[in-house]
Amino acid sequence: MSALLGSARRHGFTLAYGLIVALAALLRLGGLTDVPHTLWVDEAWFGLKGREVVRGQDWLPLEPPGLGIGNSAYQIYAAALVQALGVPAAYSSRTASAATGVLVVAALYPTLLALWRGVLPEPGRQWGALAATAAMAMHFSGLLYSRGGGQMPASALAAVLVALGLYKTFASNRLRWAAFTGVVAGLGQNTYEAALGLPVWMAVYTGLRWLWPGALTRRRVLWLGGAAFLAAFLALAPFLVFFYFNPGIFLAHVGETQTVGRAGGAWASLLQAGQGLARVWLGVSFIGDELPGRNLVGRPFFDPFSSLLLWAGVARALWRARTPAFQLMLAWIGVMAIPSALSNEPPAFSRMLPMAPALCGFAGLTVAAAWEWTAARGRAAQLVTAGALAAGLALGGAASSHAYFVGWAGQPRLFDAIYFGARLTAEAALAQAAQGDVLVTTRSEPFVRYPFELLLGGSAVETFDATPDCLPYADGRARPTTYGVIQVIDPASLPALQAAYPQAQITSSVMHPDGYAYSVFLQVPAGARAPAPARRLDVEFAGGLRLTGYDSPAEARPGETVTVRLYWAAPGPLQARLTGFVHLGRGRQSDPLLAQHDGPLCPGFTPDRWSAGFRYLETRRLTLPAEAAPGEYDLRVGVYDPTTGTRLAVTSASVPAEDDRAILTPFQVR
């Protein structure tokens, strides 16, 4: 009968564990493409790099990303894997993050069971591990970062697996567990910079086991620890070679997101680190990460009920600090608090995430202790205690879920904090594409560029960089042309387009929570003509590029700036990047050459984006020298290939041309 009851209990724990993992999956994967309704630059970057791996373009697409973008090989390969399984590239990184977050929860239960075997009595061990796993499944920051498309959950998964391997290494006295630990810790360095604490944690725990070796000899402890570090080195070796030749890639994000040690000397750095550690530990239960993108501002890392449980568990572990399992857990939270302490504006909850499974484990220790205490006080006491603990964890989990899906995801500050505007603008552009041609600016702004490449790549929507010096104007196109302008980045294009097309209509806008239009879509009717030049002409260059007109003053005084506006057209994409020039001089040799302007031909439009039915209006400015002699000069325009310096031949011209330069007009210097 007892065997039957034991089997039923084991099956019950297994079922409960499965339900908790299913809950974690539901919270992390449910409505994933819409909450949060953004495509943050990190997430988009990982999706793009994952796509390069899937397409075989680059097997290790790491590069100095700038902008504080994480550079995680793990996240790139994880995004590539889910893309290979059929997930759209735009949502591949957040799917990978969510799946990793589920794995953290799934791995925590067996890890805690292994750590507490022989330390906690049955069935308190199982109840404690289940409670810890449930707390992790519903943990607010675990939920937030699992749905954010970043690499942070991977560092938490690495921490859980290192905990399992590190404990089993010394408990079983097996080299294979040392190898497992080292491989996980080594590869974990490619997840997130918080994982830099993993080797330190390994060293600290090895030192503790050397001080209290138990059944092992101290020599054996060092042998096992050394084997783990050797395995870590070998696992990381291919990446170490890469990072040796590209150190900036590894250090870029670390340097951008930590301030300790930059200035003030050793004592100032120690003081700053100490203050950071204090804020990290206060952040566990009392203060919150103040950045709205990283937290619901002011919310601590754990809710009050879970905090009460975990601090009681920490006290219990300290009371039994010579127990190897508790030494491991205390070293876990002690060492892994350091990356957050060294960050800008601690507590940085993203870097505290590897601590979260251990902190949940301490909460589980308190649950196990409560079960032990009630076991001697009868069934009624057990039921009351179990009900109170379950209710507290459930209410805390419900509060965390509400805080994320309603409080955090609905706060207006997220529009700027994680850049909602890029995705909303891209979605509006795709909706407009059904009605006609759509062009969206601006393309090179990194917070827009990566989301645009992922969401709009391969679609009918064109993206480009509009500048005051170059703008494409629709000219007699058969379909309406809609311009999407992000006004906070490009304030000049919308007024210019409205002046050129008085009949154009604003069809939609993406509104900022503060009440102004973040981006505006202006539709130009079919057949509308581009602005006409003051002086018409027709000069055709080799390859089909045409100069159809220009605006220019006929005279200027020495020291003044002459503004020349050129009207370009092309039958289709250009064959290469071209450089245009304007020379202001005298005669065939432009001697003397008073001024010139050389620069890329409409640099915001790459050669493949030139299209028939547009006039590309660019502005070039030439400043006359103060000592310019009065007299008659001329303006000459041409184009050349910047890689060879060879001018494009003028194949036909309605104005005089010499040496592949079109002569525009006589010009007087007064």
XYZ file of C-alpha atoms in Angstrom:
670
model
C 0.000 0.000 0.000
C 2.812 2.417 0.884
C 4.495 1.647 -2.448
C 1.242 2.441 -4.237
C 0.890 5.724 -2.360
C 4.511 6.589 -3.126
C 3.965 5.931 -6.817
C 0.813 8.053 -6.838
C 2.666 10.862 -5.089
C 5.504 10.732 -7.611
C 3.041 10.847 -10.471
C 1.272 13.739 -8.778
C 4.501 15.729 -8.523
C 5.296 14.962 -12.153
C 1.838 16.130 -13.208
C 2.162 19.316 -11.149
C 5.582 19.964 -12.668
C 4.163 19.522 -16.161
C 1.313 21.930 -15.410
C 3.752 24.551 -14.119
C 5.889 24.266 -17.255
C 2.717 24.522 -19.359
C 1.758 27.674 -17.440
C 5.221 29.106 -18.070
C 4.836 28.353 -21.780
C 1.394 29.975 -21.883
C 2.621 33.132 -20.155
C 5.664 33.416 -22.412
C 4.238 32.328 -25.763
C 0.619 33.485 -25.552
C -0.043 36.487 -27.813
C 3.692 36.764 -28.338
C 3.585 38.647 -31.645
C 1.392 41.417 -30.218
C 2.654 41.904 -26.655
C 4.774 43.926 -26.582
C 3.675 45.571 -29.829
C 7.125 46.646 -30.883
C 10.194 45.369 -32.660
C 13.024 46.633 -30.498
C 16.370 47.216 -32.180
C 18.099 44.317 -30.361
C 15.330 41.917 -31.300
C 15.347 43.016 -34.933
C 19.133 42.790 -35.112
C 19.141 39.204 -33.838
C 16.412 38.294 -36.318
C 18.413 39.749 -39.207
C 21.594 37.977 -38.148
C 19.695 34.723 -37.688
C 18.391 35.085 -41.224
C 21.967 35.435 -42.478
C 22.796 32.112 -40.815
C 19.740 30.395 -42.308
C 20.631 31.688 -45.768
C 24.241 30.578 -45.375
C 25.515 34.123 -45.802
C 27.545 34.108 -42.589
C 27.996 31.356 -40.013
C 29.155 33.732 -37.276
C 27.581 37.103 -38.091
C 29.030 39.005 -35.148
C 30.053 42.604 -35.655
C 30.464 45.739 -33.544
C 26.781 46.652 -33.344
C 26.937 49.964 -31.492
C 23.884 51.493 -29.828
C 24.274 49.126 -26.888
C 22.872 46.285 -28.979
C 23.679 42.900 -27.487
C 25.976 40.689 -29.533
C 25.025 37.158 -28.515
C 26.020 34.196 -30.651
C 23.490 32.096 -28.726
C 20.611 34.404 -29.588
C 21.627 34.584 -33.242
C 21.721 30.800 -33.586
C 18.508 30.396 -31.581
C 16.756 32.890 -33.871
C 18.136 31.014 -36.877
C 16.825 27.713 -35.489
C 13.276 28.945 -34.993
C 13.350 30.539 -38.452
C 14.380 27.176 -39.881
C 11.359 25.704 -38.080
C 9.059 28.124 -39.892
C 8.737 31.096 -37.530
C 8.767 34.443 -39.405
C 12.096 36.224 -39.085
C 10.423 39.296 -37.575
C 9.359 37.299 -34.513
C 12.137 34.721 -34.425
C 14.228 36.338 -31.710
C 11.333 36.810 -29.299
C 10.192 33.245 -29.978
C 13.711 32.057 -29.168
C 13.723 34.151 -25.976
C 10.324 32.822 -24.931
C 11.372 29.222 -25.560
C 14.559 29.807 -23.569
C 12.494 31.257 -20.727
C 10.361 28.113 -20.678
C 13.520 25.992 -20.571
C 14.714 27.957 -17.525
C 11.535 26.989 -15.693
C 11.694 23.396 -16.926
C 15.333 22.983 -15.859
C 14.918 24.499 -12.402
C 12.808 21.707 -10.875
C 15.194 18.792 -11.594
C 18.152 20.987 -10.639
C 16.732 21.772 -7.207
C 15.748 18.145 -6.668
C 19.359 17.159 -7.354
C 20.783 19.850 -5.056
C 18.489 18.976 -2.167
C 18.718 15.193 -2.431
C 19.737 13.921 0.989
C 19.542 17.459 2.385
C 15.784 17.935 2.693
C 13.361 15.203 3.764
C 10.684 13.821 1.472
C 8.207 15.007 0.315
C 9.285 18.473 1.449
C 12.043 18.405 -1.147
C 9.512 17.963 -3.966
C 7.130 20.563 -2.561
C 9.931 23.086 -2.207
C 11.211 22.455 -5.738
C 7.682 22.749 -7.138
C 7.085 26.020 -5.289
C 10.384 27.446 -6.559
C 9.553 26.384 -10.112
C 6.098 27.952 -9.869
C 7.618 31.194 -8.577
C 10.025 31.237 -11.522
C 7.216 30.501 -13.982
C 5.324 33.584 -12.814
C 8.297 35.847 -12.075
C 7.686 39.313 -13.540
C 11.185 39.972 -14.893
C 11.480 36.425 -16.168
C 8.253 36.995 -18.063
C 9.268 40.426 -19.357
C 12.659 39.383 -20.693
C 11.383 36.099 -22.103
C 8.954 38.035 -24.300
C 11.357 40.821 -25.237
C 13.378 39.120 -27.957
C 16.690 39.659 -26.175
C 19.427 37.309 -25.041
C 18.936 37.729 -21.279
C 16.978 34.496 -20.567
C 19.847 32.471 -22.021
C 22.153 33.619 -19.218
C 19.577 32.418 -16.659
C 19.380 29.035 -18.396
C 23.170 28.781 -18.366
C 23.166 29.572 -14.628
C 20.647 26.805 -13.851
C 22.592 24.234 -15.864
C 25.905 25.293 -14.313
C 24.319 24.901 -10.864
C 23.260 21.356 -11.705
C 26.597 20.409 -13.224
C 28.726 22.091 -10.578
C 26.922 20.395 -7.719
C 26.936 16.990 -9.418
C 30.643 17.342 -10.221
C 31.641 17.248 -6.561
C 28.703 15.213 -5.244
C 29.317 12.365 -7.700
C 33.092 12.827 -8.069
C 32.667 12.380 -11.830
C 34.720 14.075 -14.522
C 31.844 13.912 -16.983
C 29.889 16.333 -14.808
C 32.937 18.605 -14.660
C 33.046 18.525 -18.453
C 29.315 19.282 -18.640
C 29.708 22.225 -16.264
C 32.649 23.640 -18.171
C 31.000 23.335 -21.566
C 27.861 25.108 -20.337
C 29.867 27.855 -18.621
C 32.089 28.304 -21.674
C 29.267 28.453 -24.172
C 27.318 30.577 -21.711
C 29.783 33.396 -22.340
C 28.075 33.775 -25.718
C 24.687 34.499 -24.173
C 24.758 37.766 -22.234
C 27.417 39.698 -20.344
C 25.819 38.741 -17.019
C 27.157 35.239 -17.763
C 30.682 36.581 -17.225
C 29.997 35.802 -13.570
C 29.683 32.058 -14.216
C 33.442 31.264 -14.132
C 33.806 33.374 -10.981
C 30.980 31.428 -9.361
C 32.663 28.162 -10.365
C 35.920 29.324 -8.787
C 34.210 30.443 -5.570
C 32.339 27.168 -5.144
C 35.467 25.150 -5.925
C 37.225 27.145 -3.216
C 34.437 26.410 -0.745
C 34.633 22.718 -1.526
C 38.405 22.873 -1.025
C 37.825 24.360 2.436
C 35.143 21.774 3.268
C 35.959 18.833 0.984
C 33.717 16.294 2.707
C 34.411 12.822 1.328
C 36.778 14.201 -1.320
C 40.439 15.019 -0.928
C 41.487 18.597 -1.510
C 43.617 17.434 -4.406
C 40.580 15.800 -5.988
C 38.567 18.992 -5.521
C 41.216 20.953 -7.403
C 41.378 18.272 -10.088
C 37.619 18.373 -10.659
C 37.534 22.177 -10.625
C 40.461 22.346 -13.030
C 38.745 19.881 -15.362
C 35.643 22.084 -15.409
C 37.700 25.161 -16.293
C 39.593 23.259 -18.985
C 36.292 22.166 -20.529
C 35.062 25.770 -20.393
C 38.201 26.961 -22.164
C 37.939 24.305 -24.869
C 34.235 25.039 -25.436
C 34.941 28.731 -25.768
C 38.197 28.342 -27.722
C 36.757 28.910 -31.237
C 35.083 32.079 -30.027
C 38.205 33.173 -28.137
C 40.162 33.054 -31.388
C 37.483 35.138 -33.079
C 37.316 37.639 -30.212
C 41.113 37.871 -30.066
C 41.082 39.356 -33.547
C 37.833 41.267 -32.912
C 37.994 42.369 -29.261
C 35.636 45.277 -29.780
C 32.770 42.926 -30.583
C 33.007 41.246 -27.185
C 33.671 44.377 -25.170
C 31.389 46.864 -26.945
C 28.186 46.186 -25.048
C 29.964 45.588 -21.733
C 31.719 48.930 -22.008
C 28.532 50.767 -22.929
C 26.484 49.381 -20.053
C 28.833 49.574 -17.064
C 30.410 52.582 -15.393
C 32.440 51.202 -12.477
C 36.158 51.710 -13.005
C 35.925 54.325 -15.737
C 37.186 57.174 -13.591
C 38.087 58.118 -10.039
C 40.664 55.486 -9.130
C 40.482 52.203 -7.256
C 38.826 53.476 -4.079
C 36.136 55.318 -6.005
C 35.498 52.193 -8.066
C 35.219 50.035 -4.947
C 32.820 52.515 -3.375
C 30.740 52.614 -6.540
C 30.682 48.810 -6.726
C 29.634 48.616 -3.071
C 26.825 51.068 -3.652
C 25.787 49.049 -6.688
C 25.669 45.830 -4.656
C 23.568 47.544 -2.006
C 21.090 48.655 -4.659
C 20.995 45.163 -6.156
C 20.054 43.591 -2.835
C 17.551 46.341 -2.110
C 16.187 45.759 -5.594
C 15.320 42.167 -4.748
C 12.482 43.264 -2.473
C 12.342 47.014 -1.917
C 13.314 49.185 -4.898
C 12.876 48.757 -8.626
C 14.782 49.162 -11.848
C 13.879 52.708 -12.890
C 14.098 52.251 -16.664
C 10.580 51.691 -18.067
C 11.821 49.376 -20.805
C 13.416 47.064 -18.232
C 10.744 47.090 -15.549
C 7.441 48.452 -14.364
C 9.124 51.425 -12.732
C 9.358 51.062 -8.968
C 8.425 47.370 -8.883
C 11.009 45.263 -6.985
C 12.473 42.089 -8.455
C 10.145 39.959 -6.268
C 6.667 40.582 -4.886
C 6.240 40.874 -1.082
C 5.079 37.302 -0.493
C 7.859 35.706 -2.546
C 10.348 38.088 -0.917
C 9.286 36.912 2.530
C 9.765 33.306 1.489
C 13.123 33.820 -0.191
C 14.694 35.805 2.650
C 13.562 33.163 5.115
C 15.181 30.609 2.816
C 18.412 32.619 2.703
C 18.436 32.693 6.510
C 17.971 28.918 6.609
C 20.812 28.409 4.126
C 23.122 30.674 6.124
C 22.281 28.711 9.274
C 23.429 25.549 7.501
C 26.174 27.215 5.484
C 28.489 24.205 5.520
C 25.990 22.172 3.526
C 27.392 21.977 -0.040
C 24.012 22.561 -1.695
C 23.452 25.714 0.332
C 27.017 26.880 -0.275
C 26.357 26.544 -3.983
C 23.130 28.553 -3.803
C 24.653 31.290 -1.645
C 27.648 31.567 -3.971
C 25.198 31.657 -6.890
C 23.357 34.762 -5.724
C 26.477 36.358 -4.255
C 28.577 36.220 -7.396
C 25.807 36.706 -9.944
C 24.781 39.948 -8.217
C 28.048 41.534 -9.345
C 27.211 42.120 -13.058
C 24.138 44.120 -12.085
C 26.049 46.016 -9.397
C 28.605 47.158 -11.986
C 25.933 48.283 -14.462
C 24.714 51.748 -15.253
C 21.962 52.699 -12.821
C 21.733 49.520 -10.710
C 19.698 47.525 -9.983
C 19.660 46.448 -13.642
C 17.097 43.641 -13.602
C 18.263 42.319 -16.965
C 21.612 41.451 -15.375
C 19.959 40.130 -12.223
C 18.044 37.540 -14.229
C 20.665 34.764 -13.669
C 20.054 35.244 -9.923
C 16.302 34.736 -10.228
C 16.256 30.895 -10.307
C 18.415 30.743 -7.172
C 16.276 33.319 -5.380
C 13.190 31.291 -6.284
C 15.062 28.276 -4.917
C 15.460 30.013 -1.558
C 11.711 30.648 -1.530
C 11.300 26.916 -2.157
C 13.525 26.177 0.851
C 11.055 28.028 3.056
C 8.158 26.052 1.581
C 10.040 22.819 2.297
C 10.710 23.976 5.863
C 7.030 24.811 6.321
C 6.106 21.317 5.145
C 8.551 19.784 7.616
C 7.146 21.903 10.440
C 3.537 20.988 9.704
C 4.298 17.290 9.179
C 4.498 16.824 12.951
C 1.339 18.826 13.591
C -1.230 16.817 11.756
C -3.099 16.788 8.486
C -5.122 19.898 9.234
C -2.009 21.998 9.820
C -0.536 20.719 6.570
C -3.662 21.604 4.606
C -3.905 25.090 6.096
C -0.215 25.791 5.499
C -0.314 24.376 1.974
C -3.401 26.438 1.183
C -1.824 29.626 2.507
C 1.401 29.061 0.579
C -0.438 28.148 -2.620
C -2.708 31.182 -2.302
C 0.239 33.497 -1.690
C 2.168 32.186 -4.684
C -0.936 32.242 -6.888
C -1.825 35.806 -5.915
C 1.765 36.894 -6.454
C 1.795 35.201 -9.845
C -1.518 36.778 -10.819
C -0.196 40.170 -9.748
C 2.949 39.637 -11.830
C 0.929 38.641 -14.887
C -1.363 41.641 -14.484
C 1.625 43.915 -13.922
C 3.170 42.724 -17.184
C 0.221 42.381 -19.554
C -1.717 45.400 -18.267
C 0.621 47.609 -16.263
C 3.903 47.357 -18.129
C 2.688 46.597 -21.667
C 0.086 49.365 -21.476
C 2.224 52.199 -20.159
C 2.620 55.117 -22.613
C 6.315 55.522 -21.765
C 7.087 52.298 -23.634
C 6.527 54.085 -26.943
C 9.905 55.764 -26.505
C 11.530 53.282 -24.119
C 11.413 50.360 -26.554
C 10.528 52.277 -29.698
C 7.000 51.263 -30.631
C 6.970 53.765 -33.483
C 9.135 51.767 -35.898
C 6.863 48.713 -35.919
C 3.662 50.769 -36.014
C 5.001 52.786 -38.943
C 6.050 49.645 -40.809
C 2.622 48.075 -40.282
C 0.901 51.238 -41.507
C 3.168 51.259 -44.575
C 2.272 47.654 -45.402
C -1.427 48.506 -45.100
C -0.985 51.472 -47.469
C 0.880 49.331 -50.031
C -2.380 47.729 -51.164
C -3.511 51.108 -52.525
C -0.362 52.182 -54.361
C 3.375 52.707 -54.130
C 4.766 53.452 -50.664
C 8.062 55.073 -49.736
C 9.085 55.429 -46.090
C 11.801 57.570 -44.590
C 14.161 57.526 -42.822
C 16.077 54.328 -43.381
C 19.539 54.695 -41.826
C 18.452 55.671 -38.297
C 19.427 52.437 -36.468
C 16.371 52.302 -34.201
C 14.292 52.292 -37.395
C 16.608 50.588 -39.849
C 16.752 47.109 -38.312
C 12.981 46.813 -37.699
C 12.323 48.144 -41.209
C 14.721 45.657 -42.805
C 13.027 42.803 -40.988
C 9.394 43.874 -41.444
C 9.572 45.531 -44.865
C 12.339 43.551 -46.542
C 10.950 41.766 -49.590
C 7.705 43.781 -49.510
C 6.488 46.407 -51.967
C 7.374 49.182 -49.516
C 10.546 51.122 -50.325
C 12.643 52.649 -47.560
C 15.138 55.433 -48.112
C 16.948 58.268 -46.385
C 15.366 61.581 -47.192
C 17.542 64.590 -46.580
C 16.979 68.264 -47.318
C 19.538 67.794 -50.113
C 17.771 64.948 -51.929
C 14.158 63.826 -52.163
C 12.374 61.607 -54.736
C 9.220 63.164 -56.206
C 6.566 61.046 -57.937
C 6.159 62.147 -61.548
C 3.148 60.976 -63.548
C 2.940 57.556 -61.913
C 0.011 55.306 -62.785
C -0.761 54.533 -59.127
C -0.989 56.792 -56.097
C 2.297 57.279 -54.274
C 2.279 57.405 -50.492
C 5.146 58.879 -48.517
C 5.590 57.754 -44.921
C 7.593 60.349 -43.022
C 8.862 59.861 -39.458
C 8.715 63.485 -38.435
C 10.748 63.185 -35.246
C 13.697 62.028 -37.373
C 12.953 63.738 -40.691
C 11.245 67.104 -40.113
C 11.974 68.476 -43.613
C 10.352 66.027 -46.039
C 6.671 66.465 -45.182
C 6.606 70.271 -45.675
C 8.571 69.881 -48.924
C 6.177 67.238 -50.258
C 3.085 69.201 -49.246
C 4.463 72.266 -51.016
C 5.182 70.214 -54.148
C 1.785 68.476 -54.189
C -0.979 70.775 -52.878
C -3.548 68.124 -53.824
C -1.918 65.410 -51.667
C -3.844 64.116 -48.650
C -2.721 62.773 -45.270
C -4.226 59.282 -45.151
C -3.036 58.093 -41.743
C -0.727 58.898 -38.867
C 1.020 57.010 -36.096
C 0.338 59.033 -32.987
C 2.717 59.402 -30.086
C 1.106 59.022 -26.631
C 1.908 62.694 -25.999
C -0.542 63.651 -28.746
C 1.674 64.513 -31.706
C 2.136 62.585 -34.951
C 5.195 60.361 -34.774
C 4.889 59.470 -38.463
C 2.568 60.726 -41.194
C 1.488 59.116 -44.469
C 0.907 61.570 -47.322
C -0.728 60.197 -50.486
C 0.037 61.821 -53.841
C -2.655 61.123 -56.472
C -1.892 59.066 -59.557
C -0.621 61.175 -62.443
C 0.617 64.029 -60.260
C 3.663 65.784 -61.669
C 6.877 66.488 -59.823
C 7.931 70.116 -59.326
C 9.170 71.636 -62.580
C 12.687 73.074 -62.790
C 13.248 76.739 -63.513
C 15.435 75.717 -66.450
C 14.537 72.610 -68.422
C 17.063 70.551 -70.341
C 17.716 66.926 -71.217
C 21.162 65.466 -70.708
C 21.516 61.686 -70.875
C 24.497 59.821 -69.475
C 25.670 56.292 -70.210
C 23.360 53.782 -68.533
C 20.254 55.944 -68.943
C 20.685 58.449 -66.098
C 19.205 61.804 -67.154
C 19.476 65.373 -65.946
C 16.115 66.971 -66.796
C 16.565 70.445 -65.368
C 18.065 72.660 -62.715
C 17.516 75.731 -60.564
C 20.376 78.158 -60.068
C 20.944 81.874 -59.682
C 22.643 83.595 -62.597
C 25.016 85.620 -60.456
C 26.580 85.948 -57.011
C 29.124 88.018 -55.129
C 32.493 86.812 -53.795
C 32.096 84.924 -50.499
C 28.452 84.054 -51.144
C 27.051 80.513 -51.335
C 25.447 79.426 -54.589
C 22.648 76.857 -54.318
C 22.152 74.608 -57.347
C 19.187 72.255 -57.513
C 19.474 69.354 -59.957
C 16.561 67.287 -61.306
C 17.543 63.678 -62.059
C 15.618 60.767 -63.575
C 16.441 57.163 -64.456
C 14.660 54.359 -66.343
C 15.332 51.946 -63.483
C 17.960 50.950 -60.921
C 21.430 52.381 -61.411
C 24.266 49.974 -62.096
C 26.513 51.302 -59.326
C 26.897 54.055 -56.772
C 27.691 57.264 -58.586
C 29.161 60.595 -57.583
C 27.802 63.795 -59.054
C 29.712 67.045 -59.320
C 29.139 70.700 -60.090
C 32.044 72.870 -61.243
C 31.948 76.662 -61.258
C 34.799 77.925 -63.377
C 35.749 79.366 -66.724
C 36.068 77.520 -69.998
C 36.831 73.949 -70.909
C 39.439 73.543 -68.179
C 37.324 75.410 -65.592
C 40.333 77.607 -65.046
C 40.125 79.271 -62.673
C 37.948 76.826 -60.739
C 36.130 79.045 -58.263
C 34.169 76.300 -56.511
C 33.072 72.722 -56.878
C 30.852 70.211 -55.118
C 31.432 66.461 -55.419
C 29.215 64.032 -53.563
C 27.189 60.832 -53.874
C 24.216 61.057 -56.172
C 21.215 61.163 -53.818
C 22.989 59.133 -51.089
C 19.735 58.287 -49.339
C 18.701 56.214 -52.341
C 20.985 53.264 -53.008
C 21.436 52.400 -56.717
C 18.982 49.503 -56.597
C 16.240 51.809 -55.289
C 16.172 54.222 -58.229
C 13.001 53.800 -60.248
C 11.228 55.154 -63.305
C 8.442 57.624 -62.642
C 10.341 59.725 -60.115
C 12.324 62.930 -60.227
C 15.211 62.929 -57.780
C 15.774 66.513 -56.695
C 19.100 67.131 -55.032
C 20.655 70.319 -53.758
C 24.338 71.182 -54.027
C 25.978 74.264 -52.555
C 29.116 76.027 -53.715
C 30.788 78.820 -51.768
C 32.647 81.426 -53.786
C 36.042 82.480 -52.462
C 36.169 85.973 -51.025
C 38.881 86.896 -53.530
C 36.957 85.642 -56.592
C 37.556 87.952 -59.542
C 34.453 89.491 -61.112
C 33.560 88.238 -64.551
C 31.687 85.598 -66.510
C 32.031 81.923 -65.610
C 29.958 78.794 -66.243
C 28.364 75.924 -64.314
C 29.187 72.412 -65.490
C 27.648 69.161 -64.224
C 28.762 65.573 -64.604
C 28.784 62.149 -62.973
C 31.583 59.662 -62.317
C 32.195 56.235 -60.845
C 33.896 56.835 -57.472
C 35.728 53.496 -57.586
C 37.546 54.320 -60.832
C 37.187 58.086 -61.109
C 35.927 57.644 -64.681
C 33.225 60.045 -65.789
C 30.021 58.698 -67.293
C 29.839 59.593 -70.949
C 27.269 62.157 -72.041
C 25.366 60.277 -74.766
C 22.974 63.087 -75.708
C 22.353 66.623 -74.534
C 20.067 69.544 -75.285
C 22.804 71.903 -74.050
C 26.497 72.109 -74.916
C 28.707 69.416 -73.357
C 32.487 69.065 -73.188
C 34.586 66.316 -71.610
C 31.422 64.585 -70.376
C 30.276 67.694 -68.528
C 27.024 69.451 -69.383
C 27.370 73.247 -69.541
C 24.340 74.641 -67.760
C 24.474 78.424 -67.929
C 26.743 81.441 -67.974
C 27.331 82.706 -64.450
C 28.325 86.199 -63.390
C 30.467 87.038 -60.386
C 29.733 90.675 -59.517
